[in-house]
């Protein structure tokens, strides 16, 4: 009799929790329906979608270095005339300043490309797309070199649409970088929101994983094997002011599920890095500071800056040496190694 009573109690509790769960799902469904009807996306950022972030403490560019070598060569020639037999002719060759061995023909700047949805086009920003700028600024300081950036985005685009519409534009960016003597160091793909919004159309997480893998593969074909591809998780879904409970919890779970597929895709390719959602943000100054006043969903300029700094931090810290894997090993080498040899021999 006692066991039978406990069994009835368990059935009643399970039924109660089932009713509560169904009620919460129903409420979340109504909230999602209202949001889909009433939400209007703010406009894209009005400013340009490309630019250059300058380093404040960088090494001389190759162009500047060649100018120095040219000056050095001309000075040596003048010294030869003024001090016959006292200046060695082996320090700098006659062709120095145009193709000197001590100044290799390297790109004058590095470049990163952002590919993605409204987070790349800068919805919520007051000027230019802030996310690629923030990443480029942080990397410029780390690399001690100018970093050019481009935002190749399509507001509202899911991965399939980004693949069809933006990969040709990425190819154009690569060709332009070659003409400008720039090296594509990194491509950051921002996606996911417009894919999990289609879950009611039976677009599952597994489908998203396959679509994303195809996009990464196509981008890899365009940019080459040496360029790093980064897949960041989307932060802020769990605290976005526009999302109310229980919809916020449902959206957070879905977003995390789709982001976990990014990690799976990153493990299928070489030089593809997944960046997890930041877990330690304390949202100093209040959560709303991080989100646009236009919709309470997209980041504000400040929020984009914080996210960009976090992405750069994760990229820079991705190697055990403390330097990103594609840092030039000899970037701190002396500008005139041949002159160093001459000076040390005196």
PDB file of N, CA and C in Angstrom, residues 119-181:
ATOM      1  N   UNK A 119      25.439  41.056 -37.977  1.00  0.00           N
ATOM      2  CA  UNK A 119      26.509  41.374 -37.033  1.00  0.00           C
ATOM      3  C   UNK A 119      27.772  41.823 -37.757  1.00  0.00           C
ATOM      4  N   UNK A 120      27.880  41.486 -39.039  1.00  0.00           N
ATOM      5  CA  UNK A 120      29.001  41.924 -39.866  1.00  0.00           C
ATOM      6  C   UNK A 120      28.670  43.234 -40.576  1.00  0.00           C
ATOM      7  N   UNK A 121      27.428  43.399 -41.014  1.00  0.00           N
ATOM      8  CA  UNK A 121      27.044  44.650 -41.671  1.00  0.00           C
ATOM      9  C   UNK A 121      26.909  45.798 -40.679  1.00  0.00           C
ATOM     10  N   UNK A 122      26.964  45.488 -39.388  1.00  0.00           N
ATOM     11  CA  UNK A 122      26.989  46.551 -38.392  1.00  0.00           C
ATOM     12  C   UNK A 122      25.644  47.052 -37.944  1.00  0.00           C
ATOM     13  N   UNK A 123      24.605  46.212 -38.004  1.00  0.00           N
ATOM     14  CA  UNK A 123      23.308  46.627 -37.484  1.00  0.00           C
ATOM     15  C   UNK A 123      23.448  46.940 -35.997  1.00  0.00           C
ATOM     16  N   UNK A 124      23.005  48.112 -35.610  1.00  0.00           N
ATOM     17  CA  UNK A 124      23.165  48.573 -34.231  1.00  0.00           C
ATOM     18  C   UNK A 124      24.293  49.565 -34.060  1.00  0.00           C
ATOM     19  N   UNK A 125      25.168  49.681 -35.065  1.00  0.00           N
ATOM     20  CA  UNK A 125      26.293  50.627 -34.995  1.00  0.00           C
ATOM     21  C   UNK A 125      25.860  52.006 -35.458  1.00  0.00           C
ATOM     22  N   UNK A 126      26.552  53.026 -34.976  1.00  0.00           N
ATOM     23  CA  UNK A 126      26.229  54.389 -35.370  1.00  0.00           C
ATOM     24  C   UNK A 126      27.049  54.855 -36.564  1.00  0.00           C
ATOM     25  N   UNK A 127      28.182  54.189 -36.821  1.00  0.00           N
ATOM     26  CA  UNK A 127      29.027  54.610 -37.941  1.00  0.00           C
ATOM     27  C   UNK A 127      29.363  53.399 -38.810  1.00  0.00           C
ATOM     28  N   UNK A 128      30.630  52.989 -38.803  1.00  0.00           N
ATOM     29  CA  UNK A 128      31.044  51.837 -39.593  1.00  0.00           C
ATOM     30  C   UNK A 128      30.781  50.551 -38.818  1.00  0.00           C
ATOM     31  N   UNK A 129      30.779  49.383 -39.507  1.00  0.00           N
ATOM     32  CA  UNK A 129      30.681  48.112 -38.782  1.00  0.00           C
ATOM     33  C   UNK A 129      31.794  48.007 -37.744  1.00  0.00           C
ATOM     34  N   UNK A 130      31.432  47.909 -36.481  1.00  0.00           N
ATOM     35  CA  UNK A 130      32.400  48.047 -35.404  1.00  0.00           C
ATOM     36  C   UNK A 130      33.136  46.758 -35.083  1.00  0.00           C
ATOM     37  N   UNK A 131      32.508  45.599 -35.347  1.00  0.00           N
ATOM     38  CA  UNK A 131      33.144  44.339 -34.961  1.00  0.00           C
ATOM     39  C   UNK A 131      34.455  44.098 -35.707  1.00  0.00           C
ATOM     40  N   UNK A 132      34.488  44.159 -37.048  1.00  0.00           N
ATOM     41  CA  UNK A 132      35.778  43.968 -37.727  1.00  0.00           C
ATOM     42  C   UNK A 132      36.805  45.027 -37.378  1.00  0.00           C
ATOM     43  N   UNK A 133      36.360  46.252 -37.149  1.00  0.00           N
ATOM     44  CA  UNK A 133      37.293  47.314 -36.761  1.00  0.00           C
ATOM     45  C   UNK A 133      37.941  47.016 -35.421  1.00  0.00           C
ATOM     46  N   UNK A 134      37.139  46.541 -34.464  1.00  0.00           N
ATOM     47  CA  UNK A 134      37.665  46.266 -33.132  1.00  0.00           C
ATOM     48  C   UNK A 134      38.691  45.141 -33.172  1.00  0.00           C
ATOM     49  N   UNK A 135      38.401  44.093 -33.947  1.00  0.00           N
ATOM     50  CA  UNK A 135      39.349  42.985 -34.066  1.00  0.00           C
ATOM     51  C   UNK A 135      40.631  43.457 -34.745  1.00  0.00           C
ATOM     52  N   UNK A 136      40.481  44.217 -35.839  1.00  0.00           N
ATOM     53  CA  UNK A 136      41.653  44.711 -36.565  1.00  0.00           C
ATOM     54  C   UNK A 136      42.517  45.609 -35.689  1.00  0.00           C
ATOM     55  N   UNK A 137      41.882  46.441 -34.876  1.00  0.00           N
ATOM     56  CA  UNK A 137      42.639  47.342 -34.004  1.00  0.00           C
ATOM     57  C   UNK A 137      43.473  46.558 -32.995  1.00  0.00           C
ATOM     58  N   UNK A 138      42.868  45.541 -32.378  1.00  0.00           N
ATOM     59  CA  UNK A 138      43.601  44.746 -31.393  1.00  0.00           C
ATOM     60  C   UNK A 138      44.736  43.960 -32.045  1.00  0.00           C
ATOM     61  N   UNK A 139      44.490  43.418 -33.220  1.00  0.00           N
ATOM     62  CA  UNK A 139      45.527  42.639 -33.900  1.00  0.00           C
ATOM     63  C   UNK A 139      46.651  43.541 -34.407  1.00  0.00           C
ATOM     64  N   UNK A 140      46.312  44.773 -34.795  1.00  0.00           N
ATOM     65  CA  UNK A 140      47.345  45.699 -35.254  1.00  0.00           C
ATOM     66  C   UNK A 140      48.344  45.979 -34.133  1.00  0.00           C
ATOM     67  N   UNK A 141      47.841  46.130 -32.921  1.00  0.00           N
ATOM     68  CA  UNK A 141      48.726  46.363 -31.787  1.00  0.00           C
ATOM     69  C   UNK A 141      49.574  45.127 -31.494  1.00  0.00           C
ATOM     70  N   UNK A 142      48.980  43.961 -31.644  1.00  0.00           N
ATOM     71  CA  UNK A 142      49.736  42.736 -31.368  1.00  0.00           C
ATOM     72  C   UNK A 142      50.770  42.451 -32.447  1.00  0.00           C
ATOM     73  N   UNK A 143      50.341  42.577 -33.697  1.00  0.00           N
ATOM     74  CA  UNK A 143      51.250  42.286 -34.815  1.00  0.00           C
ATOM     75  C   UNK A 143      52.255  43.412 -35.043  1.00  0.00           C
ATOM     76  N   UNK A 144      51.989  44.587 -34.467  1.00  0.00           N
ATOM     77  CA  UNK A 144      52.835  45.751 -34.710  1.00  0.00           C
ATOM     78  C   UNK A 144      52.892  46.071 -36.199  1.00  0.00           C
ATOM     79  N   UNK A 145      51.743  46.027 -36.818  1.00  0.00           N
ATOM     80  CA  UNK A 145      51.632  46.287 -38.255  1.00  0.00           C
ATOM     81  C   UNK A 145      50.225  46.784 -38.545  1.00  0.00           C
ATOM     82  N   UNK A 146      50.085  47.552 -39.621  1.00  0.00           N
ATOM     83  CA  UNK A 146      48.766  47.994 -40.044  1.00  0.00           C
ATOM     84  C   UNK A 146      47.930  46.787 -40.448  1.00  0.00           C
ATOM     85  N   UNK A 147      46.653  46.808 -40.095  1.00  0.00           N
ATOM     86  CA  UNK A 147      45.742  45.716 -40.432  1.00  0.00           C
ATOM     87  C   UNK A 147      44.539  46.295 -41.168  1.00  0.00           C
ATOM     88  N   UNK A 148      44.387  45.903 -42.422  1.00  0.00           N
ATOM     89  CA  UNK A 148      43.215  46.292 -43.201  1.00  0.00           C
ATOM     90  C   UNK A 148      42.070  45.328 -42.890  1.00  0.00           C
ATOM     91  N   UNK A 149      40.852  45.812 -42.968  1.00  0.00           N
ATOM     92  CA  UNK A 149      39.693  44.956 -42.702  1.00  0.00           C
ATOM     93  C   UNK A 149      38.604  45.207 -43.723  1.00  0.00           C
ATOM     94  N   UNK A 150      37.819  44.189 -43.985  1.00  0.00           N
ATOM     95  CA  UNK A 150      36.658  44.296 -44.870  1.00  0.00           C
ATOM     96  C   UNK A 150      35.493  43.546 -44.247  1.00  0.00           C
ATOM     97  N   UNK A 151      34.319  44.132 -44.345  1.00  0.00           N
ATOM     98  CA  UNK A 151      33.094  43.503 -43.848  1.00  0.00           C
ATOM     99  C   UNK A 151      32.260  43.065 -45.041  1.00  0.00           C
ATOM    100  N   UNK A 152      32.227  41.781 -45.295  1.00  0.00           N
ATOM    101  CA  UNK A 152      31.454  41.211 -46.403  1.00  0.00           C
ATOM    102  C   UNK A 152      30.217  40.575 -45.781  1.00  0.00           C
ATOM    103  N   UNK A 153      29.133  41.323 -45.718  1.00  0.00           N
ATOM    104  CA  UNK A 153      27.971  40.848 -44.975  1.00  0.00           C
ATOM    105  C   UNK A 153      26.673  40.958 -45.732  1.00  0.00           C
ATOM    106  N   UNK A 154      25.663  40.248 -45.222  1.00  0.00           N
ATOM    107  CA  UNK A 154      24.319  40.278 -45.790  1.00  0.00           C
ATOM    108  C   UNK A 154      23.334  40.149 -44.630  1.00  0.00           C
ATOM    109  N   UNK A 155      22.633  41.225 -44.317  1.00  0.00           N
ATOM    110  CA  UNK A 155      21.689  41.225 -43.215  1.00  0.00           C
ATOM    111  C   UNK A 155      20.570  40.221 -43.478  1.00  0.00           C
ATOM    112  N   UNK A 156      20.306  39.371 -42.499  1.00  0.00           N
ATOM    113  CA  UNK A 156      19.242  38.378 -42.616  1.00  0.00           C
ATOM    114  C   UNK A 156      19.659  37.084 -43.288  1.00  0.00           C
ATOM    115  N   UNK A 157      20.921  36.982 -43.678  1.00  0.00           N
ATOM    116  CA  UNK A 157      21.366  35.816 -44.421  1.00  0.00           C
ATOM    117  C   UNK A 157      21.663  34.623 -43.523  1.00  0.00           C
ATOM    118  N   UNK A 158      21.108  33.447 -43.879  1.00  0.00           N
ATOM    119  CA  UNK A 158      21.522  32.215 -43.220  1.00  0.00           C
ATOM    120  C   UNK A 158      22.757  31.679 -43.940  1.00  0.00           C
ATOM    121  N   UNK A 159      23.281  30.548 -43.475  1.00  0.00           N
ATOM    122  CA  UNK A 159      24.541  30.054 -44.026  1.00  0.00           C
ATOM    123  C   UNK A 159      24.417  29.737 -45.514  1.00  0.00           C
ATOM    124  N   UNK A 160      23.306  29.166 -45.914  1.00  0.00           N
ATOM    125  CA  UNK A 160      23.124  28.837 -47.333  1.00  0.00           C
ATOM    126  C   UNK A 160      23.142  30.099 -48.191  1.00  0.00           C
ATOM    127  N   UNK A 161      22.478  31.138 -47.708  1.00  0.00           N
ATOM    128  CA  UNK A 161      22.455  32.393 -48.463  1.00  0.00           C
ATOM    129  C   UNK A 161      23.822  33.054 -48.468  1.00  0.00           C
ATOM    130  N   UNK A 162      24.510  33.031 -47.327  1.00  0.00           N
ATOM    131  CA  UNK A 162      25.860  33.595 -47.273  1.00  0.00           C
ATOM    132  C   UNK A 162      26.784  32.879 -48.250  1.00  0.00           C
ATOM    133  N   UNK A 163      26.641  31.576 -48.342  1.00  0.00           N
ATOM    134  CA  UNK A 163      27.469  30.790 -49.258  1.00  0.00           C
ATOM    135  C   UNK A 163      27.235  31.224 -50.696  1.00  0.00           C
ATOM    136  N   UNK A 164      25.965  31.339 -51.067  1.00  0.00           N
ATOM    137  CA  UNK A 164      25.636  31.665 -52.455  1.00  0.00           C
ATOM    138  C   UNK A 164      25.985  33.103 -52.816  1.00  0.00           C
ATOM    139  N   UNK A 165      25.757  34.032 -51.886  1.00  0.00           N
ATOM    140  CA  UNK A 165      25.880  35.447 -52.208  1.00  0.00           C
ATOM    141  C   UNK A 165      27.253  36.049 -51.891  1.00  0.00           C
ATOM    142  N   UNK A 166      27.923  35.546 -50.865  1.00  0.00           N
ATOM    143  CA  UNK A 166      29.109  36.244 -50.375  1.00  0.00           C
ATOM    144  C   UNK A 166      30.435  35.622 -50.777  1.00  0.00           C
ATOM    145  N   UNK A 167      30.481  34.340 -51.069  1.00  0.00           N
ATOM    146  CA  UNK A 167      31.754  33.724 -51.461  1.00  0.00           C
ATOM    147  C   UNK A 167      32.340  34.404 -52.703  1.00  0.00           C
ATOM    148  N   UNK A 168      31.528  34.741 -53.722  1.00  0.00           N
ATOM    149  CA  UNK A 168      32.106  35.493 -54.853  1.00  0.00           C
ATOM    150  C   UNK A 168      32.692  36.838 -54.421  1.00  0.00           C
ATOM    151  N   UNK A 169      32.085  37.487 -53.430  1.00  0.00           N
ATOM    152  CA  UNK A 169      32.613  38.765 -52.951  1.00  0.00           C
ATOM    153  C   UNK A 169      33.916  38.564 -52.181  1.00  0.00           C
ATOM    154  N   UNK A 170      34.027  37.450 -51.475  1.00  0.00           N
ATOM    155  CA  UNK A 170      35.289  37.133 -50.801  1.00  0.00           C
ATOM    156  C   UNK A 170      36.392  36.934 -51.832  1.00  0.00           C
ATOM    157  N   UNK A 171      36.058  36.297 -52.937  1.00  0.00           N
ATOM    158  CA  UNK A 171      37.049  36.114 -54.016  1.00  0.00           C
ATOM    159  C   UNK A 171      37.511  37.468 -54.540  1.00  0.00           C
ATOM    160  N   UNK A 172      36.583  38.412 -54.684  1.00  0.00           N
ATOM    161  CA  UNK A 172      36.960  39.768 -55.117  1.00  0.00           C
ATOM    162  C   UNK A 172      37.886  40.431 -54.095  1.00  0.00           C
ATOM    163  N   UNK A 173      37.617  40.208 -52.819  1.00  0.00           N
ATOM    164  CA  UNK A 173      38.469  40.782 -51.768  1.00  0.00           C
ATOM    165  C   UNK A 173      39.887  40.215 -51.836  1.00  0.00           C
ATOM    166  N   UNK A 174      39.989  38.931 -52.121  1.00  0.00           N
ATOM    167  CA  UNK A 174      41.310  38.301 -52.219  1.00  0.00           C
ATOM    168  C   UNK A 174      42.082  38.877 -53.401  1.00  0.00           C
ATOM    169  N   UNK A 175      41.420  39.058 -54.533  1.00  0.00           N
ATOM    170  CA  UNK A 175      42.078  39.634 -55.704  1.00  0.00           C
ATOM    171  C   UNK A 175      42.508  41.072 -55.432  1.00  0.00           C
ATOM    172  N   UNK A 176      41.653  41.834 -54.755  1.00  0.00           N
ATOM    173  CA  UNK A 176      42.001  43.221 -54.420  1.00  0.00           C
ATOM    174  C   UNK A 176      43.186  43.264 -53.466  1.00  0.00           C
ATOM    175  N   UNK A 177      43.243  42.322 -52.519  1.00  0.00           N
ATOM    176  CA  UNK A 177      44.360  42.284 -51.585  1.00  0.00           C
ATOM    177  C   UNK A 177      45.671  42.000 -52.304  1.00  0.00           C
ATOM    178  N   UNK A 178      45.623  41.133 -53.280  1.00  0.00           N
ATOM    179  CA  UNK A 178      46.841  40.850 -54.047  1.00  0.00           C
ATOM    180  C   UNK A 178      47.313  42.091 -54.798  1.00  0.00           C
ATOM    181  N   UNK A 179      46.370  42.820 -55.375  1.00  0.00           N
ATOM    182  CA  UNK A 179      46.739  44.049 -56.099  1.00  0.00           C
ATOM    183  C   UNK A 179      47.332  45.083 -55.156  1.00  0.00           C
ATOM    184  N   UNK A 180      46.822  45.122 -53.913  1.00  0.00           N
ATOM    185  CA  UNK A 180      47.295  46.101 -52.936  1.00  0.00           C
ATOM    186  C   UNK A 180      48.479  45.596 -52.119  1.00  0.00           C
ATOM    187  N   UNK A 181      49.008  44.438 -52.505  1.00  0.00           N
ATOM    188  CA  UNK A 181      50.164  43.867 -51.803  1.00  0.00           C
ATOM    189  C   UNK A 181      49.851  43.606 -50.329  1.00  0.00           C
TER     190      UNK A 181
END
